[in-house]
Coordinates of C-alpha atoms in Angstrom, one line a residue:
Chain A
M1 CA 1.7 -8.3 36.7
N2 CA 4.6 -7.9 34.4
N3 CA 4.9 -5.6 31.3
A4 CA 4.4 -8.5 28.9
K5 CA 1.0 -9.2 30.5
L6 CA 0.2 -5.5 30.5
L7 CA 1.0 -5.4 26.8
V8 CA -1.3 -8.3 26.1
Q9 CA -4.1 -6.6 28.0
A10 CA -3.4 -3.4 26.2
L11 CA -3.8 -5.1 22.8
E12 CA -7.1 -6.6 24.1
Q13 CA -8.3 -3.2 25.2
E14 CA -7.4 -1.7 21.8
G15 CA -9.9 -4.2 20.3
V16 CA -7.3 -6.4 18.7
D17 CA -8.7 -9.8 18.1
V18 CA -6.0 -11.4 15.8
I19 CA -2.2 -11.1 16.0
F20 CA 0.3 -12.7 13.6
G21 CA 3.6 -13.8 14.9
Y22 CA 6.4 -16.2 15.5
P23 CA 8.1 -16.8 18.9
G24 CA 11.7 -16.7 19.9
G25 CA 14.1 -16.1 22.7
A26 CA 13.7 -12.3 23.3
I27 CA 9.9 -12.3 23.0
M28 CA 9.2 -15.3 25.2
P29 CA 7.8 -13.3 28.1
F30 CA 5.2 -11.9 25.7
Y31 CA 4.3 -15.4 24.4
D32 CA 4.0 -16.6 28.0
A33 CA 1.6 -13.8 28.7
L34 CA -0.5 -14.8 25.7
V35 CA -1.4 -18.1 27.3
G36 CA -5.1 -17.7 28.4
S37 CA -5.5 -14.4 26.6
R38 CA -8.5 -13.9 24.3
L39 CA -6.2 -12.7 21.5
R40 CA -6.1 -15.2 18.7
H41 CA -2.4 -15.7 17.7
I42 CA -1.7 -16.9 14.2
L43 CA 1.5 -18.8 14.0
V44 CA 3.0 -18.3 10.6
R45 CA 6.0 -20.1 9.2
H46 CA 8.1 -17.1 8.5
E47 CA 8.0 -13.6 10.1
Q48 CA 7.5 -11.9 6.7
A49 CA 4.2 -13.6 6.5
A50 CA 3.3 -12.3 10.0
V51 CA 3.7 -8.7 8.9
L52 CA 2.1 -9.2 5.5
G53 CA -0.8 -11.1 7.1
A54 CA -1.3 -8.2 9.5
D55 CA -1.2 -5.9 6.5
G56 CA -3.9 -7.9 4.7
Y57 CA -6.0 -8.0 7.9
A58 CA -5.7 -4.2 8.2
R59 CA -6.6 -3.4 4.6
A60 CA -9.5 -5.8 4.6
T61 CA -11.0 -4.6 7.9
G62 CA -9.8 -1.0 8.3
R63 CA -8.5 -1.8 11.7
V64 CA -4.9 -1.8 13.0
G65 CA -3.0 -5.0 12.1
V66 CA -0.6 -6.3 14.7
C67 CA 2.4 -8.6 14.3
V68 CA 5.0 -9.9 16.7
A69 CA 8.5 -11.3 16.2
T70 CA 11.6 -11.9 18.2
S71 CA 14.9 -10.0 18.1
G72 CA 17.6 -10.4 15.4
P73 CA 16.4 -12.4 12.4
G74 CA 12.8 -12.3 13.6
A75 CA 12.9 -8.6 13.5
T76 CA 14.8 -8.3 10.2
N77 CA 12.4 -10.7 8.6
L78 CA 9.6 -8.1 9.3
V79 CA 11.4 -5.3 7.6
T80 CA 10.0 -5.9 4.0
G81 CA 6.5 -6.1 5.4
I82 CA 6.9 -2.9 7.5
A83 CA 8.2 -1.1 4.4
N84 CA 5.3 -2.5 2.4
A85 CA 2.8 -1.0 5.0
F86 CA 4.8 2.3 5.0
L87 CA 4.6 2.8 1.2
D88 CA 0.9 1.8 1.1
S89 CA -0.1 3.7 4.2
V90 CA -1.4 0.7 6.1
P91 CA -2.1 1.0 9.9
L92 CA 0.1 -1.5 11.6
V93 CA 1.8 -2.1 15.0
A94 CA 4.8 -4.3 14.9
I95 CA 6.1 -5.6 18.2
T96 CA 9.6 -7.0 18.4
G97 CA 11.5 -8.6 21.2
Q98 CA 14.9 -7.2 22.0
V99 CA 17.8 -8.6 24.0
A100 CA 17.9 -7.5 27.6
S101 CA 18.8 -3.9 28.2
P102 CA 22.3 -4.6 29.8
L103 CA 23.2 -6.7 26.7
M104 CA 22.1 -4.0 24.2
G105 CA 25.1 -2.7 22.3
T106 CA 27.3 -5.8 23.0
D107 CA 26.6 -7.8 19.9
A108 CA 24.6 -10.3 22.0
F109 CA 23.0 -13.4 20.5
Q110 CA 20.2 -12.3 18.2
E111 CA 20.9 -8.7 18.7
V112 CA 20.4 -6.2 15.9
D113 CA 19.5 -2.5 16.0
T114 CA 15.9 -3.1 15.0
F115 CA 15.0 0.5 15.9
G116 CA 17.7 1.8 13.6
I117 CA 17.1 -0.7 10.8
T118 CA 13.4 0.2 10.5
M119 CA 13.7 3.9 11.0
P120 CA 13.3 4.8 7.3
V121 CA 10.2 2.7 6.9
V122 CA 8.1 3.4 9.9
K123 CA 5.7 6.3 10.7
H124 CA 7.3 6.2 14.1
S125 CA 9.1 3.8 16.4
F126 CA 9.5 3.3 20.2
L127 CA 12.4 1.6 22.0
V128 CA 11.0 0.8 25.5
K129 CA 13.8 1.4 27.9
R130 CA 11.8 1.9 31.1
A131 CA 8.7 0.0 32.2
A132 CA 6.9 3.1 33.2
V133 CA 6.6 4.4 29.7
L134 CA 5.2 1.2 28.1
P135 CA 1.5 2.1 28.4
W136 CA 2.0 5.5 27.0
M137 CA 4.1 4.1 24.1
V138 CA 1.5 1.5 23.2
R139 CA -1.3 4.0 23.3
E140 CA 0.7 6.4 21.1
A141 CA 1.6 3.5 18.7
F142 CA -2.0 2.7 18.1
R143 CA -3.0 6.4 17.8
L144 CA -0.3 7.1 15.3
A145 CA -0.8 4.0 13.3
R146 CA -4.4 4.9 12.4
S147 CA -4.4 8.7 12.6
G148 CA -4.0 11.1 9.6
R149 CA -2.2 9.2 6.9
P150 CA -2.0 5.7 8.5
G151 CA 1.3 3.8 8.7
P152 CA 3.4 1.2 10.6
V153 CA 4.6 1.9 14.1
L154 CA 7.3 -0.3 15.7
I155 CA 7.6 -1.1 19.4
D156 CA 11.0 -2.7 20.3
L157 CA 10.8 -4.3 23.7
P158 CA 13.8 -5.6 25.6
K159 CA 13.3 -8.8 27.4
D160 CA 14.1 -7.5 30.8
V161 CA 11.5 -4.7 30.4
Q162 CA 8.9 -7.4 29.4
N163 CA 9.7 -9.2 32.7
A164 CA 9.7 -6.1 34.9
A165 CA 6.7 -5.2 37.0
A166 CA 4.1 -3.2 35.2
C167 CA 3.5 0.4 36.2
G168 CA -0.1 1.6 36.0
G169 CA -2.9 0.5 33.9
Y170 CA -3.8 1.1 30.2
E171 CA -6.2 3.5 28.6
P172 CA -7.0 2.8 24.9
A173 CA -5.9 5.4 22.4
P174 CA -8.6 7.8 21.2
I175 CA -9.9 7.6 17.6
E176 CA -8.9 10.9 16.0
Q177 CA -10.6 12.6 13.0
P178 CA -8.2 14.4 10.7
P179 CA -8.6 18.2 10.7
A180 CA -11.0 19.7 8.2
P181 CA -9.3 21.6 5.4
E182 CA -9.2 25.4 5.3
P183 CA -12.6 26.7 4.0
Q184 CA -10.8 29.2 1.8
A185 CA -8.9 26.4 0.0
V186 CA -12.1 24.4 -0.6
A187 CA -13.7 27.5 -1.9
R188 CA -10.9 28.1 -4.4
A189 CA -11.1 24.5 -5.5
A190 CA -14.9 25.0 -6.1
E191 CA -14.2 28.0 -8.2
L192 CA -11.7 26.1 -10.3
L193 CA -14.1 23.2 -10.7
R194 CA -16.9 25.6 -11.8
A195 CA -14.7 27.2 -14.4
S196 CA -13.5 23.9 -15.8
R197 CA -14.7 22.4 -19.0
R198 CA -12.7 19.1 -19.1
P199 CA -12.2 18.0 -15.5
V200 CA -10.9 14.6 -14.5
V201 CA -10.8 13.0 -11.0
Y202 CA -7.6 11.1 -10.2
A203 CA -8.7 8.8 -7.4
G204 CA -6.1 7.2 -5.1
G205 CA -5.9 4.9 -2.1
G206 CA -6.4 7.7 0.4
I207 CA -10.2 7.5 -0.4
G208 CA -10.5 4.0 1.1
M209 CA -7.9 4.5 3.8
G210 CA -9.6 7.8 4.8
C211 CA -13.1 6.0 5.0
A212 CA -14.3 8.6 2.4
V213 CA -15.8 6.2 -0.1
D214 CA -19.4 7.3 0.5
E215 CA -18.5 11.0 0.3
F216 CA -16.4 10.3 -2.8
R217 CA -19.2 8.6 -4.6
A218 CA -21.6 11.4 -3.7
F219 CA -19.1 13.9 -5.0
V220 CA -18.9 12.0 -8.3
A221 CA -22.7 11.7 -8.5
A222 CA -23.1 15.4 -8.0
T223 CA -20.3 16.7 -10.2
R224 CA -20.4 13.8 -12.8
I225 CA -16.7 14.2 -13.4
P226 CA -15.1 11.3 -15.2
V227 CA -12.8 9.3 -12.9
V228 CA -9.5 7.5 -13.4
S229 CA -8.0 5.4 -10.6
T230 CA -4.6 4.5 -9.3
L231 CA -3.8 0.8 -8.4
K232 CA -4.8 1.5 -4.8
G233 CA -7.8 3.6 -5.7
L234 CA -9.5 0.7 -7.5
G235 CA -13.0 0.2 -6.0
A236 CA -13.4 3.8 -4.8
L237 CA -15.9 3.9 -7.6
P238 CA -17.5 0.6 -8.6
G239 CA -15.6 -0.9 -11.6
D240 CA -18.8 -0.8 -13.8
H241 CA -19.7 2.9 -13.0
E242 CA -20.6 4.9 -16.1
L243 CA -18.1 7.6 -15.2
Y244 CA -15.2 5.3 -14.5
L245 CA -12.5 5.3 -17.3
G246 CA -10.2 2.7 -15.7
M247 CA -6.7 2.7 -14.1
L248 CA -4.2 5.2 -15.3
G249 CA -0.5 5.0 -15.8
M250 CA 2.1 2.5 -17.1
H251 CA -0.4 -0.3 -17.5
G252 CA -3.5 1.8 -17.4
F253 CA -6.2 1.9 -20.0
R254 CA -5.9 4.2 -23.0
A255 CA -9.2 6.0 -22.2
A256 CA -7.9 6.9 -18.7
N257 CA -4.5 8.1 -19.9
R258 CA -6.1 10.1 -22.8
A259 CA -8.6 11.8 -20.5
I260 CA -5.8 12.8 -18.1
Q261 CA -3.7 14.2 -20.9
E262 CA -6.6 16.3 -22.3
C263 CA -8.1 17.5 -19.0
D264 CA -8.1 21.2 -18.0
V265 CA -8.6 20.5 -14.3
L266 CA -7.1 17.5 -12.5
V267 CA -8.7 16.7 -9.1
C268 CA -6.3 14.5 -7.3
V269 CA -8.1 12.8 -4.4
G270 CA -5.8 10.9 -2.0
A271 CA -3.1 10.1 -4.5
R272 CA 0.5 11.0 -4.7
F273 CA 1.7 11.4 -8.4
D274 CA 3.6 8.2 -8.2
D275 CA 5.9 7.5 -11.2
R276 CA 4.0 4.4 -12.3
A277 CA 0.8 6.5 -12.5
T278 CA 2.2 9.7 -14.1
G279 CA 4.8 8.4 -16.5
K280 CA 7.1 11.3 -17.5
L281 CA 6.1 13.8 -14.8
S282 CA 6.7 16.9 -16.8
E283 CA 4.3 15.7 -19.5
F284 CA 1.6 14.4 -17.1
A285 CA -1.7 16.3 -17.5
P286 CA 0.1 19.1 -19.3
R287 CA -2.8 21.4 -19.8
A288 CA -4.3 20.9 -16.3
R289 CA -4.6 23.1 -13.3
V290 CA -4.4 20.8 -10.3
I291 CA -6.5 20.5 -7.2
H292 CA -4.6 18.3 -4.7
M293 CA -6.7 16.9 -1.9
D294 CA -4.8 14.9 0.7
V295 CA -4.7 14.3 4.5
D296 CA -0.9 14.5 4.3
A297 CA 0.5 18.0 3.8
A298 CA 3.9 16.6 2.8
E299 CA 2.4 15.2 -0.4
V300 CA 1.5 18.7 -1.6
G301 CA 4.0 19.9 -4.1
K302 CA 6.3 16.9 -3.6
L303 CA 6.1 16.0 -7.3
R304 CA 3.6 18.4 -8.9
R305 CA 2.9 21.8 -7.6
P306 CA -0.9 22.2 -7.2
D307 CA -2.9 25.3 -8.1
V308 CA -5.1 24.6 -5.0
A309 CA -4.0 22.4 -2.1
V310 CA -6.8 21.1 0.1
V311 CA -5.1 19.6 3.0
G312 CA -7.0 17.7 5.7
G313 CA -9.7 15.1 5.9
L314 CA -11.2 14.2 2.5
R315 CA -14.7 13.7 3.8
P316 CA -15.6 17.3 4.6
A317 CA -13.9 18.7 1.5
L318 CA -15.7 16.2 -0.8
R319 CA -19.0 17.1 0.8
T320 CA -18.5 20.8 0.1
L321 CA -17.3 20.2 -3.5
S322 CA -20.3 18.1 -4.4
I323 CA -21.6 20.7 -6.8
P324 CA -23.2 20.2 -10.3
L325 CA -21.0 21.1 -13.3
E326 CA -21.9 21.8 -16.9
I327 CA -19.5 19.3 -18.7
D328 CA -21.9 17.2 -20.8
S329 CA -19.7 17.6 -23.9
W330 CA -16.5 16.4 -22.1
R331 CA -18.4 13.5 -20.6
R332 CA -19.4 12.4 -24.1
T333 CA -15.8 12.7 -25.2
C334 CA -14.7 10.5 -22.4
R335 CA -17.3 7.9 -23.2
A336 CA -16.1 7.9 -26.7
F337 CA -12.6 7.2 -25.5
T338 CA -13.9 4.3 -23.5
A339 CA -15.8 2.9 -26.5
E340 CA -12.9 3.4 -28.9
H341 CA -10.5 1.6 -26.6
A342 CA -12.7 -1.1 -25.3
W343 CA -10.7 -4.3 -24.5
N344 CA -10.9 -7.1 -27.0
Y345 CA -11.0 -10.4 -25.1
D346 CA -11.0 -12.6 -28.2
A347 CA -7.5 -13.9 -28.1
P348 CA -6.7 -16.7 -30.6
G349 CA -5.7 -20.2 -29.5
A350 CA -7.0 -22.9 -27.3
G351 CA -5.1 -21.9 -24.1
V352 CA -6.2 -19.7 -21.2
Y353 CA -6.0 -16.0 -22.0
A354 CA -5.3 -14.5 -18.6
P355 CA -7.2 -11.2 -18.9
R356 CA -10.4 -13.0 -20.1
F357 CA -10.1 -15.7 -17.4
L358 CA -9.7 -13.1 -14.6
K359 CA -12.6 -11.0 -16.0
R360 CA -14.8 -14.1 -16.0
L361 CA -13.7 -15.0 -12.5
S362 CA -14.4 -11.5 -11.3
E363 CA -17.9 -11.5 -12.9
A364 CA -18.7 -14.9 -11.4
A365 CA -17.6 -13.9 -7.9
D366 CA -20.0 -12.2 -5.5
G367 CA -19.8 -8.5 -4.7
E368 CA -18.1 -9.1 -1.4
T369 CA -15.2 -11.2 -2.8
I370 CA -11.7 -10.0 -1.8
I371 CA -8.9 -10.5 -4.3
T372 CA -5.3 -10.4 -3.1
C373 CA -2.4 -10.2 -5.6
D374 CA 1.2 -10.9 -5.7
V375 CA 3.5 -8.8 -7.9
G376 CA 4.1 -8.9 -11.6
Q377 CA 2.1 -9.5 -14.8
H378 CA -0.8 -11.2 -13.0
Q379 CA -1.1 -8.2 -10.6
M380 CA -1.6 -5.8 -13.6
W381 CA -4.1 -8.1 -15.2
V382 CA -6.1 -8.2 -12.0
A383 CA -6.1 -4.4 -11.8
Q384 CA -7.1 -4.1 -15.4
H385 CA -9.7 -6.8 -15.8
C386 CA -11.3 -7.5 -12.4
R387 CA -14.0 -5.2 -11.2
F388 CA -14.1 -4.1 -7.6
R389 CA -17.0 -2.7 -5.7
R390 CA -14.9 -1.4 -2.7
P391 CA -11.2 -0.5 -2.2
E392 CA -10.9 -3.1 0.6
H393 CA -11.8 -5.8 -1.9
H394 CA -8.5 -5.4 -3.8
L395 CA -5.4 -6.0 -1.7
S396 CA -2.2 -5.4 -3.8
S397 CA 1.3 -4.4 -2.9
G398 CA 1.4 -1.0 -4.7
G399 CA 4.3 1.1 -3.5
L400 CA 6.8 -1.5 -2.6
G401 CA 5.8 -4.2 -5.1
T402 CA 6.4 -7.1 -2.7
M403 CA 6.4 -10.5 -4.4
G404 CA 5.1 -12.9 -1.8
Y405 CA 2.4 -10.6 -0.6
G406 CA -0.6 -12.4 -1.9
V407 CA -1.0 -15.5 0.1
P408 CA -0.1 -14.0 3.5
A409 CA -2.4 -11.0 2.8
A410 CA -5.2 -13.5 1.9
I411 CA -4.7 -15.2 5.2
G412 CA -5.0 -11.9 7.0
A413 CA -8.0 -10.8 5.0
Q414 CA -9.8 -14.1 5.6
L415 CA -9.2 -14.0 9.3
G416 CA -10.4 -10.4 9.5
R417 CA -13.5 -11.1 7.3
P418 CA -14.4 -14.7 7.9
Q419 CA -17.6 -14.5 5.9
A420 CA -15.9 -13.1 2.7
R421 CA -14.7 -15.2 -0.2
V422 CA -11.0 -14.6 -0.5
I423 CA -9.1 -15.3 -3.8
S424 CA -5.4 -14.9 -4.0
V425 CA -4.2 -14.5 -7.6
T426 CA -0.5 -15.2 -7.8
G427 CA 2.3 -16.1 -10.2
D428 CA 4.8 -19.0 -10.4
G429 CA 7.5 -16.6 -9.3
S430 CA 5.6 -14.9 -6.5
I431 CA 4.1 -17.9 -4.8
M432 CA 7.5 -19.4 -4.2
M433 CA 8.4 -16.4 -2.1
N434 CA 6.0 -17.4 0.7
L435 CA 5.0 -20.9 -0.3
Q436 CA 5.5 -22.1 3.3
E437 CA 2.3 -20.2 4.3
L438 CA 0.2 -22.9 2.6
A439 CA 0.8 -24.7 5.9
T440 CA -0.7 -21.7 7.8
L441 CA -3.7 -21.7 5.5
V442 CA -4.3 -25.4 6.3
R443 CA -3.5 -25.1 10.0
Y444 CA -6.3 -22.5 10.5
D445 CA -8.7 -24.1 8.0
L446 CA -9.0 -21.1 5.9
P447 CA -11.1 -21.5 2.7
I448 CA -8.8 -19.4 0.5
K449 CA -8.8 -19.9 -3.2
I450 CA -5.5 -19.6 -5.0
V451 CA -5.3 -18.9 -8.7
L452 CA -1.7 -19.5 -9.8
L453 CA -1.0 -18.1 -13.2
D454 CA 2.0 -20.0 -14.5
N455 CA 4.0 -18.8 -17.4
R456 CA 7.2 -20.7 -16.4
A457 CA 9.1 -17.4 -16.1
L458 CA 9.4 -14.2 -14.2
G459 CA 7.0 -12.7 -16.6
M460 CA 7.2 -9.0 -16.0
V461 CA 11.0 -9.0 -16.1
R462 CA 11.0 -11.2 -19.1
Q463 CA 8.6 -8.7 -20.8
W464 CA 11.0 -5.8 -20.1
Q465 CA 14.0 -7.8 -21.3
E466 CA 12.1 -8.6 -24.5
L467 CA 11.0 -5.0 -25.1
F468 CA 13.8 -2.9 -23.7
F469 CA 16.9 -5.2 -23.6
E470 CA 16.7 -6.6 -27.1
H471 CA 15.4 -10.0 -26.1
R472 CA 18.5 -10.7 -24.0
Y473 CA 16.9 -12.9 -21.4
S474 CA 18.7 -13.0 -18.1
E475 CA 17.7 -15.2 -15.2
V476 CA 14.0 -15.2 -15.8
D477 CA 13.5 -18.9 -16.8
L478 CA 11.4 -20.9 -14.3
S479 CA 10.7 -23.9 -16.5
D480 CA 11.9 -26.1 -13.7
N481 CA 9.1 -25.1 -11.5
P482 CA 7.8 -27.9 -9.2
D483 CA 4.5 -29.6 -10.0
F484 CA 2.3 -27.1 -8.2
V485 CA -0.7 -29.4 -8.0
R486 CA 1.3 -32.0 -6.1
V487 CA 2.9 -29.2 -3.9
A488 CA -0.5 -28.0 -2.9
E489 CA -1.7 -31.5 -2.2
A490 CA 1.3 -32.2 -0.1
F491 CA 0.2 -29.3 2.1
G492 CA -3.3 -30.8 2.2
I493 CA -4.9 -28.3 -0.2
P494 CA -7.1 -29.7 -3.1
A495 CA -5.7 -28.6 -6.4
F496 CA -6.3 -28.9 -10.1
R497 CA -4.7 -27.9 -13.4
L498 CA -6.2 -25.7 -16.1
E499 CA -4.7 -25.6 -19.5
D500 CA -7.6 -25.6 -22.0
R501 CA -9.9 -22.6 -22.2
R502 CA -12.9 -25.0 -22.7
E503 CA -12.4 -26.0 -19.0
E504 CA -12.5 -22.4 -17.7
T505 CA -16.2 -22.5 -16.8
Q506 CA -15.7 -25.6 -14.6
A507 CA -12.6 -24.1 -13.0
I508 CA -14.4 -20.8 -12.2
E509 CA -17.3 -22.8 -10.8
R510 CA -15.0 -24.5 -8.3
L511 CA -13.2 -21.3 -7.4
T512 CA -16.5 -19.6 -6.6
R513 CA -18.5 -22.4 -5.1
D514 CA -16.1 -24.8 -3.2
R515 CA -16.4 -24.3 0.5
G516 CA -12.8 -25.2 1.4
P517 CA -9.4 -24.1 0.0
V518 CA -8.4 -24.9 -3.5
L519 CA -5.5 -24.1 -5.7
A520 CA -6.0 -23.7 -9.5
H521 CA -2.8 -24.1 -11.4
V522 CA -3.4 -22.2 -14.6
L523 CA -0.9 -22.6 -17.4
I524 CA -0.8 -19.6 -19.6
D525 CA 1.3 -18.6 -22.7
P526 CA 4.9 -17.9 -21.6
Q527 CA 5.1 -15.2 -24.2
A528 CA 2.0 -13.3 -23.0
N529 CA 2.7 -9.6 -22.2
V530 CA 0.8 -7.0 -20.3
W531 CA -0.6 -4.3 -22.6
P532 CA -0.8 -1.4 -22.9
L533 CA 2.6 -0.3 -21.6
V534 CA 4.0 3.2 -21.3
P535 CA 7.8 2.7 -21.7
P536 CA 9.8 3.9 -18.8
G537 CA 10.7 7.6 -19.0
H538 CA 7.9 8.4 -21.5
S539 CA 4.7 10.3 -21.4
N540 CA 1.5 8.4 -20.8
E541 CA 0.6 9.4 -24.3
V542 CA 3.1 6.8 -25.6
M543 CA 1.4 3.5 -25.0
M544 CA 2.8 0.4 -26.6
E545 CA 0.4 -2.3 -27.7
G546 CA 1.2 -5.9 -28.7
A547 CA -0.6 -9.1 -29.7
H548 CA -3.1 -10.8 -27.6
R549 CA -1.9 -14.2 -26.5
Chain B
M1 CA 19.6 26.3 -3.1
T2 CA 20.7 26.6 0.5
F3 CA 18.4 27.2 3.3
A4 CA 18.2 27.2 7.1
I5 CA 15.7 25.3 9.2
Q6 CA 15.3 25.8 12.9
L7 CA 13.3 23.3 14.9
Q8 CA 12.5 22.1 18.4
L9 CA 12.9 18.4 18.9
K10 CA 11.9 16.1 21.7
R11 CA 14.9 14.5 23.4
A12 CA 13.6 11.1 22.5
E13 CA 15.4 7.9 21.5
G14 CA 16.9 8.5 18.0
A15 CA 15.1 11.8 17.4
L16 CA 18.1 13.6 15.9
V17 CA 19.1 10.6 13.8
R18 CA 15.5 10.4 12.5
V19 CA 15.5 14.0 11.4
L20 CA 18.9 13.8 9.7
G21 CA 18.0 10.5 8.0
L22 CA 14.9 12.1 6.6
V23 CA 16.8 15.0 5.2
G24 CA 19.1 12.7 3.3
R25 CA 16.5 10.2 2.1
R26 CA 14.3 13.0 0.7
G27 CA 17.2 14.2 -1.5
Y28 CA 18.6 17.1 0.6
E29 CA 22.1 17.5 1.9
V30 CA 22.9 18.6 5.4
I31 CA 25.7 21.3 5.3
R32 CA 25.7 22.3 8.9
V33 CA 23.9 21.2 12.0
E34 CA 23.9 22.4 15.5
A35 CA 21.9 20.8 18.4
R36 CA 21.9 22.2 21.9
P37 CA 19.8 21.8 25.1
S38 CA 17.0 24.3 25.4
G39 CA 15.6 25.8 28.6
D40 CA 13.2 22.8 28.8
E41 CA 15.1 19.6 29.4
R42 CA 12.6 17.6 27.4
V43 CA 13.5 19.3 24.1
M44 CA 16.5 20.4 22.2
D45 CA 17.0 23.3 19.7
V46 CA 18.3 22.3 16.3
V47 CA 19.5 24.6 13.6
M48 CA 20.5 23.1 10.3
T49 CA 21.7 24.4 6.9
V50 CA 20.5 22.2 4.0
Q51 CA 21.2 22.2 0.3
S52 CA 19.2 20.8 -2.5
D53 CA 17.6 21.5 -5.9
R54 CA 14.3 20.4 -4.3
P55 CA 12.0 22.8 -2.7
A56 CA 12.5 23.8 1.0
D57 CA 8.8 23.8 1.9
V58 CA 8.4 20.2 0.9
L59 CA 11.2 19.1 3.3
V60 CA 9.7 21.3 6.1
R61 CA 6.3 19.6 5.7
H62 CA 8.0 16.2 5.8
M63 CA 9.8 17.2 9.0
A64 CA 6.7 18.7 10.6
K65 CA 5.1 15.2 10.4
L66 CA 7.7 13.6 12.6
F67 CA 6.4 12.7 16.0
D68 CA 9.5 14.1 17.7
V69 CA 9.4 17.5 16.0
V70 CA 7.7 19.9 18.4
E71 CA 7.9 23.0 16.3
I72 CA 9.6 24.2 13.1
Q73 CA 10.2 27.8 13.8
E74 CA 11.9 29.2 10.9
M75 CA 13.0 28.7 7.4
R76 CA 15.0 31.2 5.4
E77 CA 16.7 30.9 2.0
M78 CA 20.4 31.6 2.2
S79 CA 21.5 31.4 -1.4
K80 CA 20.4 30.2 -4.8

């Protein structure tokens, strides 16, 4: 047995069922070993979709996503997706072919330094120079990808090593639990909570990634502290929960940002004080003492010095901190914020008002529906107006902001959760970044619903040029878009166009009832903006508002 | 602020480059670095002097996460 075969068997033993990839010269021994394997290989049409598909699979299932590419351009096409997984802490193993060892360093055909190029965006990487170390490296790759703060791990595998005789067998990596936090730190956090009068929970993606949703909800039920969420934290608490104030930050809701600015204790659970969430950092939660709970010690004090750092697994800490608090008056204040800033969905005109359409779609979808996003205005409207019951129901490229994420992630999510309804909300800019994957969707008969919000522009950039560059529009016009209905149909996907709000009900009916794939091409107002908006460099207290369109 | 960090590093592919890359990416500047074999052929001893406005403890925690870092033994502030 050669190493390529051993690698395939190792993946099988790790419980991998689906891998996403694209073959090529330096990875051919691996593809040869795939023949007859029980691994299901998804042949994408561009390597970026392989890694983003594996990312979507991992986020939707909680398992490690696996992608494969050849050396050179195959590997460089993975880089964006590896960075995407790195910034959003997604467990991923990326396997790349490499030219044969004697050719490495000679500028051989399709040779690049994949190990070096990816180093800043991986949790760790392995270059397999000797056959004997392959089993250990694969085991460590899986262990590292999913342990502690998850992330992507790269295995770069020269062709001659793939062909060499395997040494030894494979033992799957153990599942590790993160260490429990220090009891003294948890006790100090409890003291701070008991003394607080205006606490707020700042809930991040770590809750879902750390499998701590149940403990988090029990913590909120016991303490009854109002909760704001980051983009990745959406769904940690159900979107209709009485204590949920909405997303915070640049496009957060006023109630959420106000509560943060007025709180006396900020309980950061699995979040990282990202600039899009905090606005001007020095003015973020200015009166608050901070409890920072995170599995990653390096996040503590990176941007905001906490008063108490609770480093380690979230689950035991949340269990211990599930204590009743006397904060009735503050809760009433927060409820008043929510009522005062309730969204008005009555936009004038006959066209489709994107926030209302997405809210209606979300309400009509069942509680297990997964929504993936691309990046831009539609992404923020989804975060603001769709309600999620679980974090794994909302797949969005948060840290890297990767346009082109939505459709490949939907493919990964649908393959990982075949029974779930998967909707990909995209824009006319984003969909063109990985349009070729409509062919993958059709090839594997995936019933994904695509909602393409089309404003004939790169909307978010256009909005910033309008507001912060004195209406000087530079390279944002997409009025020459193709006919997206015909494009979808050319791929074999049924499609329809929606322009008139009176047809929304029928469109939503199709998107939530049709068994197969469908693309809804939704024309929206090209001048529509995302509100509210905290201007860059400002405190979250400064929230711009504009007209509903 | 200038400070010194002493660490033990596995002699693995790219280990030193990975550490130095991390220092720069996180907003710190390497002023001096010395790497030498230790008594154990599987590890090397590294001492580096680093300068930044950013806090030393944050960099140390970033480094401690690296798979190839066996131990961070010492950190001392050398000047403001």
